[in-house]
Short mmCIF file of C-alpha atoms and ligand atoms in Angstrom, two decimals:
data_model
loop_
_atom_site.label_atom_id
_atom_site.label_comp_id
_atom_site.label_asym_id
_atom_site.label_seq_id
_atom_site.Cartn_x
_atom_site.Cartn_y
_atom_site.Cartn_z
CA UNK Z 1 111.18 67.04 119.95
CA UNK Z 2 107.35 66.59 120.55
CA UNK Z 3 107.45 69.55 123.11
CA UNK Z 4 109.25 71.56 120.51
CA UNK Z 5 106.58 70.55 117.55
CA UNK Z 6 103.65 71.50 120.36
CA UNK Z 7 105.31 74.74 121.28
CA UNK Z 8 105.43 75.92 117.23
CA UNK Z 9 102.28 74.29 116.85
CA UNK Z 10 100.65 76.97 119.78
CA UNK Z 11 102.78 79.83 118.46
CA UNK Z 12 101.78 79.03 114.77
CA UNK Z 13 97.75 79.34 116.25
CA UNK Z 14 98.88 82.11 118.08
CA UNK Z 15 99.78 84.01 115.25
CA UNK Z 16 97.00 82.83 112.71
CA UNK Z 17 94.48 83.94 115.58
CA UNK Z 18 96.23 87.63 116.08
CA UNK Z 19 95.61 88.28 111.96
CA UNK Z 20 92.42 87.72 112.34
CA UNK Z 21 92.04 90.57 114.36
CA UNK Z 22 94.15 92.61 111.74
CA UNK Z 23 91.50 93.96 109.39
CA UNK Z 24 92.26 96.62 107.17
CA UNK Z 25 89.65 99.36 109.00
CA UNK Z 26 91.68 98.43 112.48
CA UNK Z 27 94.94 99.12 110.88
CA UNK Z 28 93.95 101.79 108.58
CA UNK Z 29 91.40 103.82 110.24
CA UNK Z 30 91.68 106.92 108.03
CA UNK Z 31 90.03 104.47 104.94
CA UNK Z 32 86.90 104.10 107.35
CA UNK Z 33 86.78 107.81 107.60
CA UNK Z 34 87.52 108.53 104.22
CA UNK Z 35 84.08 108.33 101.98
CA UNK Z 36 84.70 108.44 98.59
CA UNK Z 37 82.16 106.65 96.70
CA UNK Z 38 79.06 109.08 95.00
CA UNK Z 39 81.29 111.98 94.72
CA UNK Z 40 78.74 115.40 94.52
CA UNK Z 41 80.32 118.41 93.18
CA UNK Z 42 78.09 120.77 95.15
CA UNK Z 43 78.70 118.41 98.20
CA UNK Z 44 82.04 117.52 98.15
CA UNK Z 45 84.32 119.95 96.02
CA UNK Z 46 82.58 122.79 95.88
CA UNK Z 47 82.81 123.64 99.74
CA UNK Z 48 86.89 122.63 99.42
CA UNK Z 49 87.21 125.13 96.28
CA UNK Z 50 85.07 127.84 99.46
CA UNK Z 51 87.43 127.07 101.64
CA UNK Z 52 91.10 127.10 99.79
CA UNK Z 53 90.69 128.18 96.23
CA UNK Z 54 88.50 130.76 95.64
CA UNK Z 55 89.80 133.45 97.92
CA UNK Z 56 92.91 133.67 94.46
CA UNK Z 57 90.89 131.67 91.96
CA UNK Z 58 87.39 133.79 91.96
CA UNK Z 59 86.25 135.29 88.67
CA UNK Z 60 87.24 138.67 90.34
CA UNK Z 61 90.49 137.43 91.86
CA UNK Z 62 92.14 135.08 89.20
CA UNK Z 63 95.70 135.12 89.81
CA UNK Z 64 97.67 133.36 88.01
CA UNK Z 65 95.50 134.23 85.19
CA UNK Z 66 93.40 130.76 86.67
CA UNK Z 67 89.49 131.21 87.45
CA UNK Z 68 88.06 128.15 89.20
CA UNK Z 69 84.76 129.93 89.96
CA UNK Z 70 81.61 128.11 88.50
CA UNK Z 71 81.06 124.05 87.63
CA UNK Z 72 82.58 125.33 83.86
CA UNK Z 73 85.59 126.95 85.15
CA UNK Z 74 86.57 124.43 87.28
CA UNK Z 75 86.06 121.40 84.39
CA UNK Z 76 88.61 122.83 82.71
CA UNK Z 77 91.33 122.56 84.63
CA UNK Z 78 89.65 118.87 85.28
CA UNK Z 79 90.19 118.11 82.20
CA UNK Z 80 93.93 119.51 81.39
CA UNK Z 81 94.51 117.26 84.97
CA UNK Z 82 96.02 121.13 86.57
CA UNK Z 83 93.57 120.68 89.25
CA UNK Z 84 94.19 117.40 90.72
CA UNK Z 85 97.96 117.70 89.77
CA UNK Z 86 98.64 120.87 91.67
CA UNK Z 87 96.80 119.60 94.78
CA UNK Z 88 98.73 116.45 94.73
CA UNK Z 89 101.94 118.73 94.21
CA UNK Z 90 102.92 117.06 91.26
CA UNK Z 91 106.49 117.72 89.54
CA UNK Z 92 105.59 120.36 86.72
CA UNK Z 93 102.58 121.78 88.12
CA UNK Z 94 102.50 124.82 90.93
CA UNK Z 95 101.41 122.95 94.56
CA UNK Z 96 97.93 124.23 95.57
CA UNK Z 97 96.81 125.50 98.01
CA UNK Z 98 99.48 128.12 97.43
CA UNK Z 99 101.97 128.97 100.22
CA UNK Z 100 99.74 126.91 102.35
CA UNK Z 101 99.38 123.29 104.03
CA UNK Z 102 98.81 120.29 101.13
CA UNK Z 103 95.15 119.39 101.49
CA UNK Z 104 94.81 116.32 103.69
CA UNK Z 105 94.85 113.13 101.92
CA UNK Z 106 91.24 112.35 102.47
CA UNK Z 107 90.44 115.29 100.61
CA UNK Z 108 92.45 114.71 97.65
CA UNK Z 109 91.44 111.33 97.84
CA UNK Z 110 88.31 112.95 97.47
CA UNK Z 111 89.00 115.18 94.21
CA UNK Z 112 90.16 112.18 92.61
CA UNK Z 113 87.40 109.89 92.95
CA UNK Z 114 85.01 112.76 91.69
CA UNK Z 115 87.18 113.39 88.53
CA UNK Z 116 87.22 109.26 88.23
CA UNK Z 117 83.66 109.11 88.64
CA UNK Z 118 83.24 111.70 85.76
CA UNK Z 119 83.56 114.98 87.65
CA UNK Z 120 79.83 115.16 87.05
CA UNK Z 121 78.17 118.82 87.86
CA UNK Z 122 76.21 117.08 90.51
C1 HEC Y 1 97.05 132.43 97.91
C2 HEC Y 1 96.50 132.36 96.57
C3 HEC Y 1 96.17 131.01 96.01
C4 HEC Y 1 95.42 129.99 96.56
C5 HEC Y 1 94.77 129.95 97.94
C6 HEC Y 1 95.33 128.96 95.56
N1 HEC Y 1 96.00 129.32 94.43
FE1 HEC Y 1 96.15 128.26 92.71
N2 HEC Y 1 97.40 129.65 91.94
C7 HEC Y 1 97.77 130.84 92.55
C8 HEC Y 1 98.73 131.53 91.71
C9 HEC Y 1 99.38 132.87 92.02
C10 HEC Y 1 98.92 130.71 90.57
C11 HEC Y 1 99.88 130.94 89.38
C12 HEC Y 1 101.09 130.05 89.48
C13 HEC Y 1 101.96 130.36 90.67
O1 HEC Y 1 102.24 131.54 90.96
O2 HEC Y 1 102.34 129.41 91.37
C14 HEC Y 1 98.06 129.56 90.73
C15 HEC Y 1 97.96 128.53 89.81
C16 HEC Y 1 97.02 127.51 89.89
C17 HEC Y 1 96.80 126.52 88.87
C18 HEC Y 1 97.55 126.41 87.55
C19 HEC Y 1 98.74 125.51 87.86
C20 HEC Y 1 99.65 125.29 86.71
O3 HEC Y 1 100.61 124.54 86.91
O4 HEC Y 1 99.41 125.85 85.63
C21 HEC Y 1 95.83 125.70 89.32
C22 HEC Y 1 95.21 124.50 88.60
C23 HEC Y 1 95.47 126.15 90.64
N3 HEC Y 1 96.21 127.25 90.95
C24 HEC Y 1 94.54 125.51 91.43
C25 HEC Y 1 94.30 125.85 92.76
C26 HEC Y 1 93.48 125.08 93.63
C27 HEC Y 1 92.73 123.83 93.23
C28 HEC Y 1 93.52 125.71 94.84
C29 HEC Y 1 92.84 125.27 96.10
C30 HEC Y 1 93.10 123.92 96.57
C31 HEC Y 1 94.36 126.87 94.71
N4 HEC Y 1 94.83 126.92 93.44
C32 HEC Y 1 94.63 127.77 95.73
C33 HEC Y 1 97.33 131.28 93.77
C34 HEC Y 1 96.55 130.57 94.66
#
């Protein structure tokens, strides 16, 4: 009986040691990576809406009768909640990019936090 109290006793400070090692960035390196706090327009979404956007969404291109072209454009479908819905391919929106790969999560995670943090023209 005391062997069996000192064995659960060693596995018991065994396992409280081992969480200690589990800390969140270890576990979940991607939140490390991921940067979201001071969210820049020109910074952060503007060289996403470059890269996946504006080759449809130009002032030129506009399909879908949506122009995403300019700080103005763009707030607007901020604030009817089209942009971050469609890149987060919510139900009753069209999925953005279209007929492409979802953006990754750090850089919707991204998009959020600057439409949380006012999607300021910054
Ligand atoms: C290959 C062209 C193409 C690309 C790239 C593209 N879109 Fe679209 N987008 C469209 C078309 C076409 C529509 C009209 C709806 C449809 O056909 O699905 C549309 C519709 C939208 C809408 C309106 C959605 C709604 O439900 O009313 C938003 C917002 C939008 N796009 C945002 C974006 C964003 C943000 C990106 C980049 C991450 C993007 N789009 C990339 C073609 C594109």
């Amino acid at each position: 009986m005391k062997l069996f109290f000192a064995l659960s006793l060693l596995v018991a400070i065994g396992s409280l040691t081992s969480c200690y090692y589990d800390n969140e960035e270890d576990l979940y390196p991607q939140n490390r990576l991921c940067a979201t706090d001071s969210m820049s327009y020109a910074n952060d979404i503007l060289p996403v809406l470059n890269a996946q956007c504006l080759s449809c969404h130009s002032a030129a291109a506009q399909q879908g009768g949506v122009d995403m072209e300019g700080y103005t454009s763009v707030k607007k479908y901020v604030d009817n909640q089209k942009f971050v819905r469609s890149v987060k391919h919510d139900a009753g929106t069209s999925p953005m990019p279209k007929n492409s790969d979802k953006l990754d999560a750090c850089t919707i995670a991204k998009i959020e936090a600057w439409i949380n943090q006012g999607a300021l023209n910054n």
